[in-house]
Coordinates of C-alpha atoms (C1' of nucleotides) in Angstrom, one line a residue:
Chain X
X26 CA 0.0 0.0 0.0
X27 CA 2.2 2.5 1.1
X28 CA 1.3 6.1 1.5
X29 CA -1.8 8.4 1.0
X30 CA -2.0 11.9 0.5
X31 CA -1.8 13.8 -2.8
X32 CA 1.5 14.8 -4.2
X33 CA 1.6 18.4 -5.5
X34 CA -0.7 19.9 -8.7
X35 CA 1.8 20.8 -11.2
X36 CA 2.0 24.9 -10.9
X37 CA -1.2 25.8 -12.3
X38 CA -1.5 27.9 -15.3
X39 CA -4.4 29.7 -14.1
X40 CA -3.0 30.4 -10.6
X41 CA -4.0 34.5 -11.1
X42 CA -3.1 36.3 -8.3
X43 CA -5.7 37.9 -5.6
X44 CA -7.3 41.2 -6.7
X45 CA -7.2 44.1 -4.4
X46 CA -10.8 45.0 -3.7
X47 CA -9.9 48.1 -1.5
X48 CA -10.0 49.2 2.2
X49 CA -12.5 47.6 4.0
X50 CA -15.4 49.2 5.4
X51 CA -16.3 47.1 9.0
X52 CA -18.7 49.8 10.1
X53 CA -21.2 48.9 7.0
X54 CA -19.8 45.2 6.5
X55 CA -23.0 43.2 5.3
X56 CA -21.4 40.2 6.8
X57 CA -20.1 42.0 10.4
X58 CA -22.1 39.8 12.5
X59 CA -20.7 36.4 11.3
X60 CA -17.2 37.3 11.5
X61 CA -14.9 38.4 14.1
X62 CA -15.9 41.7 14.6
X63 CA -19.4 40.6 15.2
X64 CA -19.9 42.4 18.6
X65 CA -17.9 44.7 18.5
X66 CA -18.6 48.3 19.5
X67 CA -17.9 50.7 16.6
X68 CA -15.7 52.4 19.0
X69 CA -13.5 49.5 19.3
X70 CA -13.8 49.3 15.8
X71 CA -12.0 53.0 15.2
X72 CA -9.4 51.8 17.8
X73 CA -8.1 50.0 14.6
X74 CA -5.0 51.9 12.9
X75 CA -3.2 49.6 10.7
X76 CA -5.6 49.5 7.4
X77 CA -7.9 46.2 6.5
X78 CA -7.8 45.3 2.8
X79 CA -10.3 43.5 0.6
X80 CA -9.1 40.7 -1.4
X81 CA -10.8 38.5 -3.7
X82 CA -8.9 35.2 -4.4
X83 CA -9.6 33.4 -7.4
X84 CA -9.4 29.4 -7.2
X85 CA -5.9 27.9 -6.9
X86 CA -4.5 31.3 -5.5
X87 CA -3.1 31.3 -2.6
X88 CA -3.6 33.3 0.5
X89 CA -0.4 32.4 2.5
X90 CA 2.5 30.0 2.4
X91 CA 3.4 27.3 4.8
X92 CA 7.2 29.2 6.5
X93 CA 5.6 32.8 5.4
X94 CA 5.8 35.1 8.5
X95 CA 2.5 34.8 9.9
X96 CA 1.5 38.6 9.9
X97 CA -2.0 38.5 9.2
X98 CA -5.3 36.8 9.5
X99 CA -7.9 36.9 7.0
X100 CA -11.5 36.2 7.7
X101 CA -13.4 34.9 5.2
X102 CA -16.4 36.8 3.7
X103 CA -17.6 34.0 0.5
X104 CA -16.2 31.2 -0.5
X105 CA -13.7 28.3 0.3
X106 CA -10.1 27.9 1.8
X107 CA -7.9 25.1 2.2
X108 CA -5.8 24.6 4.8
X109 CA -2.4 22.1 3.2
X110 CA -0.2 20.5 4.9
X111 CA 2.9 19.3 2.9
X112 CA 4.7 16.1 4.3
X113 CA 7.9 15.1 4.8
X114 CA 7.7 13.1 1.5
X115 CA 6.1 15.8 -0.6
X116 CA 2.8 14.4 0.3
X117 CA 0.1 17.1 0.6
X118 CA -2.9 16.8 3.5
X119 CA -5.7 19.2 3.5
X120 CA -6.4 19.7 7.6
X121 CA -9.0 21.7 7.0
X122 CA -11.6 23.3 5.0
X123 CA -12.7 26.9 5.7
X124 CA -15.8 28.8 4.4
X125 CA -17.9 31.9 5.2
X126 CA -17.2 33.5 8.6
X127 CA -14.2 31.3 9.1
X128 CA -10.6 33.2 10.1
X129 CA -7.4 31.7 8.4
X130 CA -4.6 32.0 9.7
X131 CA -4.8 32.2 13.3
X132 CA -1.3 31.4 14.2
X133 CA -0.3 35.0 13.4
X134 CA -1.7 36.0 16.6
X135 CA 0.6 34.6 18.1
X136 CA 3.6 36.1 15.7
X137 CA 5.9 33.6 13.9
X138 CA 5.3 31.3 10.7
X139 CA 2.1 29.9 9.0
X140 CA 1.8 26.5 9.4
X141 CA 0.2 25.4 6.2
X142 CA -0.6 26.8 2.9
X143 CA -3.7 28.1 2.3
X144 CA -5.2 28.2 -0.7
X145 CA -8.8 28.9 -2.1
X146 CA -11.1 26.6 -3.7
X147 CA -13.7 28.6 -5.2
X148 CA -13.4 32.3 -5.8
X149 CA -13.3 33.9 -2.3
X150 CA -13.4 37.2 -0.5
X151 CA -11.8 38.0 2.0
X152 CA -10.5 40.6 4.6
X153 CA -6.5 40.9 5.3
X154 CA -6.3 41.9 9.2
X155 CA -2.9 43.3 10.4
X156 CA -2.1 40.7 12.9
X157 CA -1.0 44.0 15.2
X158 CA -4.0 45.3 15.1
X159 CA -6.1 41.9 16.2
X160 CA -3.5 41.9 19.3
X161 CA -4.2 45.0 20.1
X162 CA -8.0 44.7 19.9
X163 CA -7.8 41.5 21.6
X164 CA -6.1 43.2 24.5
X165 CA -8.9 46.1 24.8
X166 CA -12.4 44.0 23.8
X167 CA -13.8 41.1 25.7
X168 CA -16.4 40.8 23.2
X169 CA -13.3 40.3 20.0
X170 CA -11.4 38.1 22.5
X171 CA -14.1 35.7 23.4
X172 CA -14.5 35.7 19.8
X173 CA -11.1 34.8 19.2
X174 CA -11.0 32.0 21.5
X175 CA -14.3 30.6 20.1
X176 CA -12.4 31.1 16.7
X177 CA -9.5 28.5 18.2
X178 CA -11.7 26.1 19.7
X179 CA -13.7 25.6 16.4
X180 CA -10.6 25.0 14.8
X181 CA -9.8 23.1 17.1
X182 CA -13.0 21.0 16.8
X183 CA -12.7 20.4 13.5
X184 CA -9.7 19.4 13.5
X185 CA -10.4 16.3 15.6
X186 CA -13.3 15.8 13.5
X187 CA -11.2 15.3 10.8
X188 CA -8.6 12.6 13.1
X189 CA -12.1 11.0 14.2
X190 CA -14.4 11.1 11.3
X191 CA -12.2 11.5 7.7
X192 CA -9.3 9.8 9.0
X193 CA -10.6 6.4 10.3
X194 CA -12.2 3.4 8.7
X195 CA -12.5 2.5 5.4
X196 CA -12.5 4.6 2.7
X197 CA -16.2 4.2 2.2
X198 CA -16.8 5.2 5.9
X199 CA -14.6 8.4 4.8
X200 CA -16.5 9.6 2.1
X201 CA -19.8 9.5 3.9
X202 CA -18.5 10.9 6.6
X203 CA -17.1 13.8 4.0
X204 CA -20.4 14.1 2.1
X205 CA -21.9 15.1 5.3
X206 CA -19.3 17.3 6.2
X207 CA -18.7 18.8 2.3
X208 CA -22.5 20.1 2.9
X209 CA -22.3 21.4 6.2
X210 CA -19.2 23.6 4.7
X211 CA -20.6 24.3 1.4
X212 CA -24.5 24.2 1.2
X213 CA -26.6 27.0 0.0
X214 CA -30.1 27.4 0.5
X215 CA -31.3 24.5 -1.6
X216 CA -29.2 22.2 0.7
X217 CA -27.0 21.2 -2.6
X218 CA -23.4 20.4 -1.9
X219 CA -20.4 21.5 -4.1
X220 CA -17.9 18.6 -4.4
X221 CA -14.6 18.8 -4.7
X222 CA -12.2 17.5 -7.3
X223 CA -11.2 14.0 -6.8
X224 CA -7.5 14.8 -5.6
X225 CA -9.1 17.2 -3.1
X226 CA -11.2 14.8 -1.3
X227 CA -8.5 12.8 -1.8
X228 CA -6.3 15.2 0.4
X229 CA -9.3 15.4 2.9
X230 CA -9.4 11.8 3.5
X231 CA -5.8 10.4 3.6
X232 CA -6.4 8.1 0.8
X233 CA -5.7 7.4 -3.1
X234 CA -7.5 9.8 -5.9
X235 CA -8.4 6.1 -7.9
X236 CA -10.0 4.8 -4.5
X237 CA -12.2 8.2 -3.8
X238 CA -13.3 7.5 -7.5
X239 CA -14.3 4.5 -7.0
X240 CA -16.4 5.3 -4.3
X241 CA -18.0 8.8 -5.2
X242 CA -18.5 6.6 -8.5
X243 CA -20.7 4.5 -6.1
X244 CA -22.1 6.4 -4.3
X245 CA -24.0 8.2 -8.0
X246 CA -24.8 4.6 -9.0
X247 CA -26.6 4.6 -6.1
X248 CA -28.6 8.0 -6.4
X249 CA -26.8 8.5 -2.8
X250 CA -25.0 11.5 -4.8
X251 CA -27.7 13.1 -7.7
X252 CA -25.9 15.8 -10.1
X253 CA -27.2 19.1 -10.3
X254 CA -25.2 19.9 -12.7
X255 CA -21.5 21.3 -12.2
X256 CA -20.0 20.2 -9.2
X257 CA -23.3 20.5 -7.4
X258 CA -24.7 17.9 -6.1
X259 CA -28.0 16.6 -4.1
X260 CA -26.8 14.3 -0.9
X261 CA -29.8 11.9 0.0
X262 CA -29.0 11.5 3.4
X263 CA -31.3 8.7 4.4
X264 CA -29.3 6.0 1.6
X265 CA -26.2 7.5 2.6
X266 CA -26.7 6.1 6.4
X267 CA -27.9 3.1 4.7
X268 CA -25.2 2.3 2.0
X269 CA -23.5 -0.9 2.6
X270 CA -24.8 -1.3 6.1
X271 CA -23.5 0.5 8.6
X272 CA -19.9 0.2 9.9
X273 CA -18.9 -3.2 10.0
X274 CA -17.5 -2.2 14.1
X275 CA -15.8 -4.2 15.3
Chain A
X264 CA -11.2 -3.9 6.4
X265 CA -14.8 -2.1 7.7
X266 CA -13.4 0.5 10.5
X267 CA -10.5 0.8 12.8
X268 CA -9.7 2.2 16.3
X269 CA -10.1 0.5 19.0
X270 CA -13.7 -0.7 21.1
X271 CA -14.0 0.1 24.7
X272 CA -11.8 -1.2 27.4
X273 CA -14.2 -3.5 30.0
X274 CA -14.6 -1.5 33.0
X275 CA -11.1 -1.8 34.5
X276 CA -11.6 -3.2 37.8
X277 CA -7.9 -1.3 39.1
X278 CA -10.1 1.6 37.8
X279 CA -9.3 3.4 41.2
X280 CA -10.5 7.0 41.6
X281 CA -7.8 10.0 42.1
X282 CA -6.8 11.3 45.1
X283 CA -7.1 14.6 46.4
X284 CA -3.9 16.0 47.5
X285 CA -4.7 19.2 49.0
X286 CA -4.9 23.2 48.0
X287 CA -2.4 24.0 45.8
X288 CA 0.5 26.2 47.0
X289 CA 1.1 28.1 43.3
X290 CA 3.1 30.5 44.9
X291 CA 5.5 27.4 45.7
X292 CA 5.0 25.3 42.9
X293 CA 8.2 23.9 41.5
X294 CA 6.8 23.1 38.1
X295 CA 5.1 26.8 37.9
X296 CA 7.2 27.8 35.3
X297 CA 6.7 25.4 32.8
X298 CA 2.5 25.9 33.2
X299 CA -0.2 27.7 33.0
X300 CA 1.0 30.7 35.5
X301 CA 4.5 30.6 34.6
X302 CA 4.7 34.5 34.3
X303 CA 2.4 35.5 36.6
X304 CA 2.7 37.5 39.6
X305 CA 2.0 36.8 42.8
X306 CA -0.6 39.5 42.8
X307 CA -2.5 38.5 40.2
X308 CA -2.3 34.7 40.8
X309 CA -3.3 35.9 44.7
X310 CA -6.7 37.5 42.5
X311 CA -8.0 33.7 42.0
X312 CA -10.9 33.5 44.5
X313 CA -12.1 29.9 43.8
X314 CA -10.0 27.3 45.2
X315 CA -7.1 25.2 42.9
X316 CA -6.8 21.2 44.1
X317 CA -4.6 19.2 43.8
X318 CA -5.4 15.4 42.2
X319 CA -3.2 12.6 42.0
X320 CA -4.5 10.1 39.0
X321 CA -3.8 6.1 39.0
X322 CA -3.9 5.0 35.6
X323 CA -6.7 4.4 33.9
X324 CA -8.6 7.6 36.1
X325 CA -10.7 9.4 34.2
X326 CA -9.9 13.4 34.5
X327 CA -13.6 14.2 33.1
X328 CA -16.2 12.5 30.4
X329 CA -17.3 13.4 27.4
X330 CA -20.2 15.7 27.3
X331 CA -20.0 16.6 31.2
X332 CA -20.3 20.3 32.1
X333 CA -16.9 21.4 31.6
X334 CA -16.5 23.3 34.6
X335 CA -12.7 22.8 35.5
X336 CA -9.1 23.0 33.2
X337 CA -6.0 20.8 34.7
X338 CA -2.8 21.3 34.4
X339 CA -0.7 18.6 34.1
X340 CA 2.4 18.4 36.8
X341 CA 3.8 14.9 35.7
X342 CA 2.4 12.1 34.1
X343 CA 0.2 11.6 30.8
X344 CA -3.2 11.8 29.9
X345 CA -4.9 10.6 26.6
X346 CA -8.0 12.6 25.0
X347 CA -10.3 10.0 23.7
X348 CA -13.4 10.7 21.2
X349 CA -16.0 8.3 21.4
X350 CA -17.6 7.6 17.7
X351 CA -20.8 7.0 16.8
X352 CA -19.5 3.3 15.7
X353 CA -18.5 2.2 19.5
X354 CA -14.8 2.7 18.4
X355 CA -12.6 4.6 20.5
X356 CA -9.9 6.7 18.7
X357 CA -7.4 9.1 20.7
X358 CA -7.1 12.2 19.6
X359 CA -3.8 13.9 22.0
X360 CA -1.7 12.5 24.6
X361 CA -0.9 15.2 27.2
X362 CA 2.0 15.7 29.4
X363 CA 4.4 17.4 32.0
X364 CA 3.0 21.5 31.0
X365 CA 0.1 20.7 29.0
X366 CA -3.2 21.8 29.9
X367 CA -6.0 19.5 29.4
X368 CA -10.2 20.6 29.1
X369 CA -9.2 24.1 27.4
X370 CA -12.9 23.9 26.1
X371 CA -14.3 24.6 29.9
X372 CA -12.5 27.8 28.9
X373 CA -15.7 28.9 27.0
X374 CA -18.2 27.2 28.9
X375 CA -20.5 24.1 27.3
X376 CA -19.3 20.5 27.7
X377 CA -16.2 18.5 27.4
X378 CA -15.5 17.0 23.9
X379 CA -13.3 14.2 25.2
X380 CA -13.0 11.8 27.5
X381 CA -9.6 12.3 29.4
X382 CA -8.0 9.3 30.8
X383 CA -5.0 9.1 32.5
X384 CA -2.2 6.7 31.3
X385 CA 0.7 6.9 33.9
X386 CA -0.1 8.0 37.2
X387 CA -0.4 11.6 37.1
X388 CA -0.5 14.2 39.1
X389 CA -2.8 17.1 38.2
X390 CA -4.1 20.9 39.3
X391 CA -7.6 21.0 38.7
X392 CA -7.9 24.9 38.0
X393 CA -12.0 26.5 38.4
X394 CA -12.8 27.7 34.6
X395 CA -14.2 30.6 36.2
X396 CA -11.3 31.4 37.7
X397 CA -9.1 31.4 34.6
X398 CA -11.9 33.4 32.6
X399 CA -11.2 36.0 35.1
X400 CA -7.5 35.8 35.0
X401 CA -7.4 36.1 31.4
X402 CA -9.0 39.5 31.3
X403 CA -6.4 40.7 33.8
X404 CA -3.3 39.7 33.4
X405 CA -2.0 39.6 29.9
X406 CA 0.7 37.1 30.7
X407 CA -1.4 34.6 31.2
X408 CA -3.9 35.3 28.2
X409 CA -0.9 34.8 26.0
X410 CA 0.0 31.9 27.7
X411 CA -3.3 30.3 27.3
X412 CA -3.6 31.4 23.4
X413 CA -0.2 29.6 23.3
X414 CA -1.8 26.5 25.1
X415 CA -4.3 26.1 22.3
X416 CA -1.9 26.2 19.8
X417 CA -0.2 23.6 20.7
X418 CA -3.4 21.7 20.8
X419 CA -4.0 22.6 17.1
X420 CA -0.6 21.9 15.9
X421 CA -0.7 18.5 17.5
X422 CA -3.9 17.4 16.2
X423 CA -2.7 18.6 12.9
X424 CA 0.3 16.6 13.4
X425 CA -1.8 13.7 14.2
X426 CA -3.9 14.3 11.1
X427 CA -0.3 14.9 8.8
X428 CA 2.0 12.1 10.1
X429 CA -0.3 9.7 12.4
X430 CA -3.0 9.5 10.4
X431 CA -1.6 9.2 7.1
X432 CA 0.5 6.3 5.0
X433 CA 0.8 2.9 5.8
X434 CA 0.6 1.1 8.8
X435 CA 4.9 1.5 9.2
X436 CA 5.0 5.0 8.5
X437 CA 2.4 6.0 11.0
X438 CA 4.5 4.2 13.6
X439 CA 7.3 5.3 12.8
X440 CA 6.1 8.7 13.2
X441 CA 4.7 7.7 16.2
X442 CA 7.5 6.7 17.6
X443 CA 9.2 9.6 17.2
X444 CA 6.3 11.0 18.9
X445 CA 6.5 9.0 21.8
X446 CA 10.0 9.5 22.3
X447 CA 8.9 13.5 22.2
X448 CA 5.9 12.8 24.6
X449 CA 7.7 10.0 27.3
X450 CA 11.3 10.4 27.5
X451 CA 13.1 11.0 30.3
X452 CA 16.6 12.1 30.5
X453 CA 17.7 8.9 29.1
X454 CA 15.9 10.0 25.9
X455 CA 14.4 6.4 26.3
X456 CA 10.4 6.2 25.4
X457 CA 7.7 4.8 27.6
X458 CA 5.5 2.3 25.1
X459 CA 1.9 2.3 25.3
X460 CA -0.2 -1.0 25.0
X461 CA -1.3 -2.2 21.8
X462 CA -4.8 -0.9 22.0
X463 CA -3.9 2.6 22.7
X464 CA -1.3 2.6 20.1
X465 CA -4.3 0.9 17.9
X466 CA -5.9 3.8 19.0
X467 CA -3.5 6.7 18.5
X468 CA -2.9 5.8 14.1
X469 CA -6.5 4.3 13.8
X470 CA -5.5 1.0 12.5
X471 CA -5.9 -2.5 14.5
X472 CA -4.5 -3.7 17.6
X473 CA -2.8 -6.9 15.6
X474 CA -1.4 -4.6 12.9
X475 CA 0.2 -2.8 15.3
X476 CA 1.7 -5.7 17.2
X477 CA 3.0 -7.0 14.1
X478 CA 4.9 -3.5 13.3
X479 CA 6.4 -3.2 17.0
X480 CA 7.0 -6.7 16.8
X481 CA 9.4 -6.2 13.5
X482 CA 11.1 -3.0 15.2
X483 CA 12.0 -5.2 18.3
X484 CA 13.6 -7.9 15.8
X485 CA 15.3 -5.1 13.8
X486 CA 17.0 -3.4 16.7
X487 CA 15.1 -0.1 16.5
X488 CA 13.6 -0.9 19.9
X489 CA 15.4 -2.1 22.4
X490 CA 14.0 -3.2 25.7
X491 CA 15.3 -1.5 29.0
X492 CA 12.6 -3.5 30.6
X493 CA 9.3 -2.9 31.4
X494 CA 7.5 -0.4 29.1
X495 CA 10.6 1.6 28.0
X496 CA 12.5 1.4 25.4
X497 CA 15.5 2.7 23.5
X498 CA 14.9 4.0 20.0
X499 CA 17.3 4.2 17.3
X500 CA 16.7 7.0 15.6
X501 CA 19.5 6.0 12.3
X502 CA 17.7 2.8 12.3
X503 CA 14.3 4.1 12.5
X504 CA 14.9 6.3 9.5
X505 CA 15.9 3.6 7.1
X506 CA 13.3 0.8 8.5
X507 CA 12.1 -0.5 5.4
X508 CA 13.5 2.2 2.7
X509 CA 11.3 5.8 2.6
X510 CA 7.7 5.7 2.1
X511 CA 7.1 4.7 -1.1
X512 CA 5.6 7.8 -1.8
X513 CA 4.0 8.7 -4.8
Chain J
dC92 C1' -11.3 18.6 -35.0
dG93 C1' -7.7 17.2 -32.1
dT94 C1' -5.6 17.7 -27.5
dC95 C1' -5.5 17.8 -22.8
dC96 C1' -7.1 17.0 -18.3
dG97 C1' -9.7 15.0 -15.0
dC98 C1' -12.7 11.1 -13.9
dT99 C1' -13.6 6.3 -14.2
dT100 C1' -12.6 1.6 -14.7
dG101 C1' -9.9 -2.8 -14.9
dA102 C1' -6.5 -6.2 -13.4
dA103 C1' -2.7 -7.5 -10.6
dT104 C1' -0.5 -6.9 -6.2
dA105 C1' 0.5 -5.5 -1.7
dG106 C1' -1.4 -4.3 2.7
dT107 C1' -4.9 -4.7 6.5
dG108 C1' -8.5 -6.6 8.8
dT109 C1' -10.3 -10.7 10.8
dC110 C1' -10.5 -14.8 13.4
dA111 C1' -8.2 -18.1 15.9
dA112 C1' -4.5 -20.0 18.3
dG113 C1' -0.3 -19.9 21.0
dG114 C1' 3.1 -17.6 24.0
dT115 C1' 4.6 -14.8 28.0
dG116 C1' 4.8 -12.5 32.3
dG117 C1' 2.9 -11.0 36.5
dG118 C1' -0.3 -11.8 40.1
dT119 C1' -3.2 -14.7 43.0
dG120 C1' -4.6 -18.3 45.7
dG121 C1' -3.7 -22.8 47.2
Chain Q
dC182 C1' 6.8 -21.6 47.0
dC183 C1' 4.5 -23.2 43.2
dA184 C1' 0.8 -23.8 40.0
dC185 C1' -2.6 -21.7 37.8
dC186 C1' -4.9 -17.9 35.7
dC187 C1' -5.6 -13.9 33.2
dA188 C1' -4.5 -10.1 30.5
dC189 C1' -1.8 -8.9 26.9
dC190 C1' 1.2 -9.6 23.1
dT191 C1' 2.5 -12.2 19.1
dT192 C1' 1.8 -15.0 15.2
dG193 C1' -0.5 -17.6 11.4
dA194 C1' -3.9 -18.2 7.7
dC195 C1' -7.2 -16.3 5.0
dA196 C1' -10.6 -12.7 3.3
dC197 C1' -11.1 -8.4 2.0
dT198 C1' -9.7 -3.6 0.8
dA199 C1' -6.7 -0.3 -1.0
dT200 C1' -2.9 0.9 -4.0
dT201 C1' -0.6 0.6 -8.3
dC202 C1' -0.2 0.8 -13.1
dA203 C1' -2.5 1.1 -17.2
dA204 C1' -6.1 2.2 -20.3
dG205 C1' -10.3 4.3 -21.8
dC206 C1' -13.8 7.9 -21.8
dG207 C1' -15.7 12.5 -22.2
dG208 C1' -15.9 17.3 -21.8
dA209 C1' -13.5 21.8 -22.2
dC210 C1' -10.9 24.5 -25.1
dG211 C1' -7.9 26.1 -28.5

DNA sequence: CGTCCGCTTGAATAGTGTCAAGGTGGGTGG
DNA sequence: CCACCCACCTTGACACTATTCAAGCGGACG
């Protein structure tokens, strides 16, 4: 068998680089309340000095290297992030998957170097905080810092989600436990979920691109997974609980 | 295959409860420094109103259950303590193995339930520290706010570790790297490790008690362990390196 | 219209899980 | 003090699953 894990996507060619989208404006921020500055007093808000930037990242571009000095966070307005690992033997592991609301990049709170790449999926905005300026609020604002430790501990969360849940069993317990997850992190209204490509779940799961084929394959055969067209698809959740019985246990 | 990790242990019947030791002395504490209060004054750490015990865990103790009120954090003086997710399945997988420093029920932190069971492996001897307490703490004295930001990083990078390196590749290579974790986690001055059991090794990659056996079984033959008798063991780090060739990668 | 890229599928092989049987060491009770 | 017992570790044989390597397929795009 040997290892899992996806090895590196050739340099893209459409890798574009993130547009600048200007300063932002928290005070009038459609999306305030779902982010970290949710609570926040506009008061507090002035207290800010170093400028907050707009970005919108196309897919494939990235938002910060993996060694980068950490210097800023970014919370995410729209779209999708992932968080890459890259392994000793130039294996990638995605450890995460970040969407609306979400903060990247925590670590630069507490100064140093990113730990992984991050890179977005679909075309994402998002806001470039000063990591200075997060301290600083973080000193002054209960509200921001409870925030902030809520932000960790969902990370946090996730993250042994994804030892307990997309790292165990067998690659068919993975996937439906990644369906389920997939529309949790990227349903819209109509409760459709966007699937990644196949080296992507891949990543996400610790396994072989041919096996997750095999399996998301399946899983359409079965009408578990019903295209919407795109990458959108329509989970029925009641055959996914019921596709080749449950867990074996053991 | 069906799943992996590791079913629950039969009610131990050396399951003996802790012991309390007494009020803490933090002014006196001789491991202070390499905890939660290391750069605390005395004044601020003379601010905490509720009372800090002191616990002595047998092995096998549980600290707290999953999905108690999380009222408490503990700080760990000596020994180790493994956080173990219960999935839906039955199976048991652990998720962190906490040590001499490391603070274990952050969560309690902001309030809701524990979301592990925390079970100690060695004897340890722990500070059970009022949640309340801390929250107050952390608004006063910066010190300690960064301290505790620090504390769950660490969790995050060592569940992304766990994700990254015991999660991931074969059977051997997540040994190997836990291993090397182990070595990390146990040693003592010797630099020798302390093994775990099968099951909680099982438990630790997510693969099955008999694989496991099979791969410590081989390192014994091939030198990279060495018995000093009991659970410890002296690893050879050359040796570990070139056990069977790289991962094959790809 | 042809090429390229990602997805799917097939066949052979290696790796794990599974089930069952021994081995070993420490502890208990006779 | 010794024999037995029990829990845990190891090993074997076999079934099943995942990886590997290779080929085919179809849509997107120039």
């Amino acid at each position: 068998m040997s290892s899992s894990s996806t090895r590196l996507r050739r340099a893209g060619a459409l890798c574009t680089d993130a547009t600048w989208l200007g300063r932002a404006d928290c005070h009038h921020c459609a999306v305030r309340k779902d982010v970290l500055f949710g609570e926040l007093e506009d008061l507090e808000l002035n207290a800010i000095l170093e400028p907050i930037d707009q970005y919108c990242h196309p897919p494939h571009s990235v938002l910060y290297h993996v060694d980068e000095e950490s210097s800023h966070l970014f919370t995410i307005r729209a779209g999708l992030v992932k968080l890459v690992s890259h392994r000793a033997d130039g294996t990638l592991r995605i450890v995460r998957l970040l969407g609306r609301g979400d903060v990247v990049g925590l670590e630069a709170m507490l100064g140093g170097r990113y730990e992984h790449t991050a890179v977005a999926l679909a075309r994402s905005d998002v806001c470039r905080i000063p990591a200075a300026a997060l301290r600083r609020l973080d000193a002054r604002s209960p509200a921001l810092h409870r925030r902030l430790l809520e932000t960790w501990r969902s990370h946090l969360t996730r993250a042994d989600e994804s030892i307990t849940e997309l790292s165990t069993g067998s690659v068919r317990d993975r996937v439906r436990n990644l369906l389920i997850f997939l529309q949790r992190a990227t349903q819209d209204r109509t409760g459709a979920l966007a699937l990644l490509n196949r080296e992507d779940l891949a990543a996400m799961i610790g396994v072989r691109v041919e096996s997750v084929s095999r399996v998301i394959a399946e899983a359409k055969r079965n009408g578990i997974l019903r295209p919407l067209g795109g990458e959108r698809y329509q989970l029925d959740r009641q055959a996914l609980r019921a596709w080749q019985g449950q867990t074996p246990s053991v």
